[in-house]
Every structure is written in C-alpha cells, then in structure tokens.
C-alpha cells in the first residue's frame, strides 16, 4: 500500500494492517519499517524551477511596472 502510493499516511496503513491481520501496529512502527526499507514519503513539488529565460522576462516585467 505505502510502496505503491507514497502519499498514504502511516496511520492509514496501520488501520489497514489491523483490519487485515487483526493485530494492532502503531503508525510509528510503520514509519520506521518503511524507512528501514528505503521507502520515504513523497512531498509535492512547491514550484517549478525557473530557467534563465523566465528570470530575464520577470526582471523585464518588473522594470516596466516600476516606471
């Protein structure tokens, strides 16, 4: 579940594990085990990287608006 969808929360994995195996596992244990396996959370990208052309156009736009 967490390997195929890295945005799923560890608490959700713990609840799913309990419903399937009838044994409770803490969310912290799930996080530790996933990290030991090399699976980490995926965070969304906040913004796209700018190229030199983007920077140049932005400076040009700012210069026009400043006047």
PDB file of C-alpha atoms in Angstrom:
ATOM      1  CA  UNK A   1       0.000   0.000   0.000  1.00  0.00           C
ATOM      2  CA  UNK A   2       2.651   2.532   1.007  1.00  0.00           C
ATOM      3  CA  UNK A   3       5.056   1.294  -1.653  1.00  0.00           C
ATOM      4  CA  UNK A   4       2.607   1.863  -4.499  1.00  0.00           C
ATOM      5  CA  UNK A   5       1.129   5.095  -3.120  1.00  0.00           C
ATOM      6  CA  UNK A   6       3.724   7.070  -1.182  1.00  0.00           C
ATOM      7  CA  UNK A   7       1.279   9.816  -0.238  1.00  0.00           C
ATOM      8  CA  UNK A   8      -0.725   7.491   2.032  1.00  0.00           C
ATOM      9  CA  UNK A   9      -0.346   8.223   5.744  1.00  0.00           C
ATOM     10  CA  UNK A  10       1.233   5.782   8.151  1.00  0.00           C
ATOM     11  CA  UNK A  11      -1.885   5.882  10.313  1.00  0.00           C
ATOM     12  CA  UNK A  12      -3.953   4.694   7.353  1.00  0.00           C
ATOM     13  CA  UNK A  13      -1.501   1.839   6.758  1.00  0.00           C
ATOM     14  CA  UNK A  14      -1.714   0.901  10.437  1.00  0.00           C
ATOM     15  CA  UNK A  15      -5.531   0.826  10.294  1.00  0.00           C
ATOM     16  CA  UNK A  16      -5.457  -1.264   7.126  1.00  0.00           C
ATOM     17  CA  UNK A  17      -2.978  -3.686   8.697  1.00  0.00           C
ATOM     18  CA  UNK A  18      -5.197  -4.066  11.761  1.00  0.00           C
ATOM     19  CA  UNK A  19      -8.282  -4.750   9.644  1.00  0.00           C
ATOM     20  CA  UNK A  20      -6.452  -7.404   7.601  1.00  0.00           C
ATOM     21  CA  UNK A  21      -4.332  -9.169  10.237  1.00  0.00           C
ATOM     22  CA  UNK A  22      -6.353  -8.354  13.405  1.00  0.00           C
ATOM     23  CA  UNK A  23      -3.101  -7.224  15.109  1.00  0.00           C
ATOM     24  CA  UNK A  24      -2.537  -3.595  16.038  1.00  0.00           C
ATOM     25  CA  UNK A  25       0.630  -1.910  14.822  1.00  0.00           C
ATOM     26  CA  UNK A  26       1.496   1.676  15.678  1.00  0.00           C
ATOM     27  CA  UNK A  27       1.907   4.300  12.992  1.00  0.00           C
ATOM     28  CA  UNK A  28       5.418   4.995  14.279  1.00  0.00           C
ATOM     29  CA  UNK A  29       6.388   1.352  13.725  1.00  0.00           C
ATOM     30  CA  UNK A  30       5.048   1.553  10.179  1.00  0.00           C
ATOM     31  CA  UNK A  31       7.172   4.683   9.516  1.00  0.00           C
ATOM     32  CA  UNK A  32      10.286   3.056  10.998  1.00  0.00           C
ATOM     33  CA  UNK A  33       9.890  -0.128   8.954  1.00  0.00           C
ATOM     34  CA  UNK A  34       9.280   1.785   5.737  1.00  0.00           C
ATOM     35  CA  UNK A  35      12.350   3.957   6.342  1.00  0.00           C
ATOM     36  CA  UNK A  36      14.454   0.862   7.012  1.00  0.00           C
ATOM     37  CA  UNK A  37      13.296  -0.477   3.652  1.00  0.00           C
ATOM     38  CA  UNK A  38      14.241   2.773   1.929  1.00  0.00           C
ATOM     39  CA  UNK A  39      10.671   3.959   1.325  1.00  0.00           C
ATOM     40  CA  UNK A  40      10.183   7.617   2.214  1.00  0.00           C
ATOM     41  CA  UNK A  41       7.252   9.983   1.929  1.00  0.00           C
ATOM     42  CA  UNK A  42       6.872  11.922  -1.285  1.00  0.00           C
ATOM     43  CA  UNK A  43       6.249  15.596  -0.839  1.00  0.00           C
ATOM     44  CA  UNK A  44       4.695  17.587  -3.672  1.00  0.00           C
ATOM     45  CA  UNK A  45       6.897  19.998  -5.573  1.00  0.00           C
ATOM     46  CA  UNK A  46       6.219  23.552  -4.373  1.00  0.00           C
ATOM     47  CA  UNK A  47       7.148  25.248  -7.601  1.00  0.00           C
ATOM     48  CA  UNK A  48       8.739  24.635 -10.940  1.00  0.00           C
ATOM     49  CA  UNK A  49      12.393  25.582 -11.362  1.00  0.00           C
ATOM     50  CA  UNK A  50      12.884  28.749 -13.371  1.00  0.00           C
ATOM     51  CA  UNK A  51      15.057  28.909 -16.446  1.00  0.00           C
ATOM     52  CA  UNK A  52      17.282  31.866 -17.282  1.00  0.00           C
ATOM     53  CA  UNK A  53      14.635  32.999 -19.778  1.00  0.00           C
ATOM     54  CA  UNK A  54      11.981  33.051 -17.036  1.00  0.00           C
ATOM     55  CA  UNK A  55      14.230  35.165 -14.830  1.00  0.00           C
ATOM     56  CA  UNK A  56      15.002  37.561 -17.672  1.00  0.00           C
ATOM     57  CA  UNK A  57      11.313  38.012 -18.554  1.00  0.00           C
ATOM     58  CA  UNK A  58      10.423  38.518 -14.879  1.00  0.00           C
ATOM     59  CA  UNK A  59      13.090  41.227 -14.464  1.00  0.00           C
ATOM     60  CA  UNK A  60      11.881  42.890 -17.666  1.00  0.00           C
ATOM     61  CA  UNK A  61       8.266  42.843 -16.432  1.00  0.00           C
ATOM     62  CA  UNK A  62       9.281  44.265 -13.038  1.00  0.00           C
ATOM     63  CA  UNK A  63      11.280  47.004 -14.720  1.00  0.00           C
ATOM     64  CA  UNK A  64       8.272  48.029 -16.840  1.00  0.00           C
ATOM     65  CA  UNK A  65       5.917  48.061 -13.844  1.00  0.00           C
ATOM     66  CA  UNK A  66       8.364  50.037 -11.711  1.00  0.00           C
ATOM     67  CA  UNK A  67       8.274  53.007 -14.054  1.00  0.00           C
TER      68      UNK A  67
END
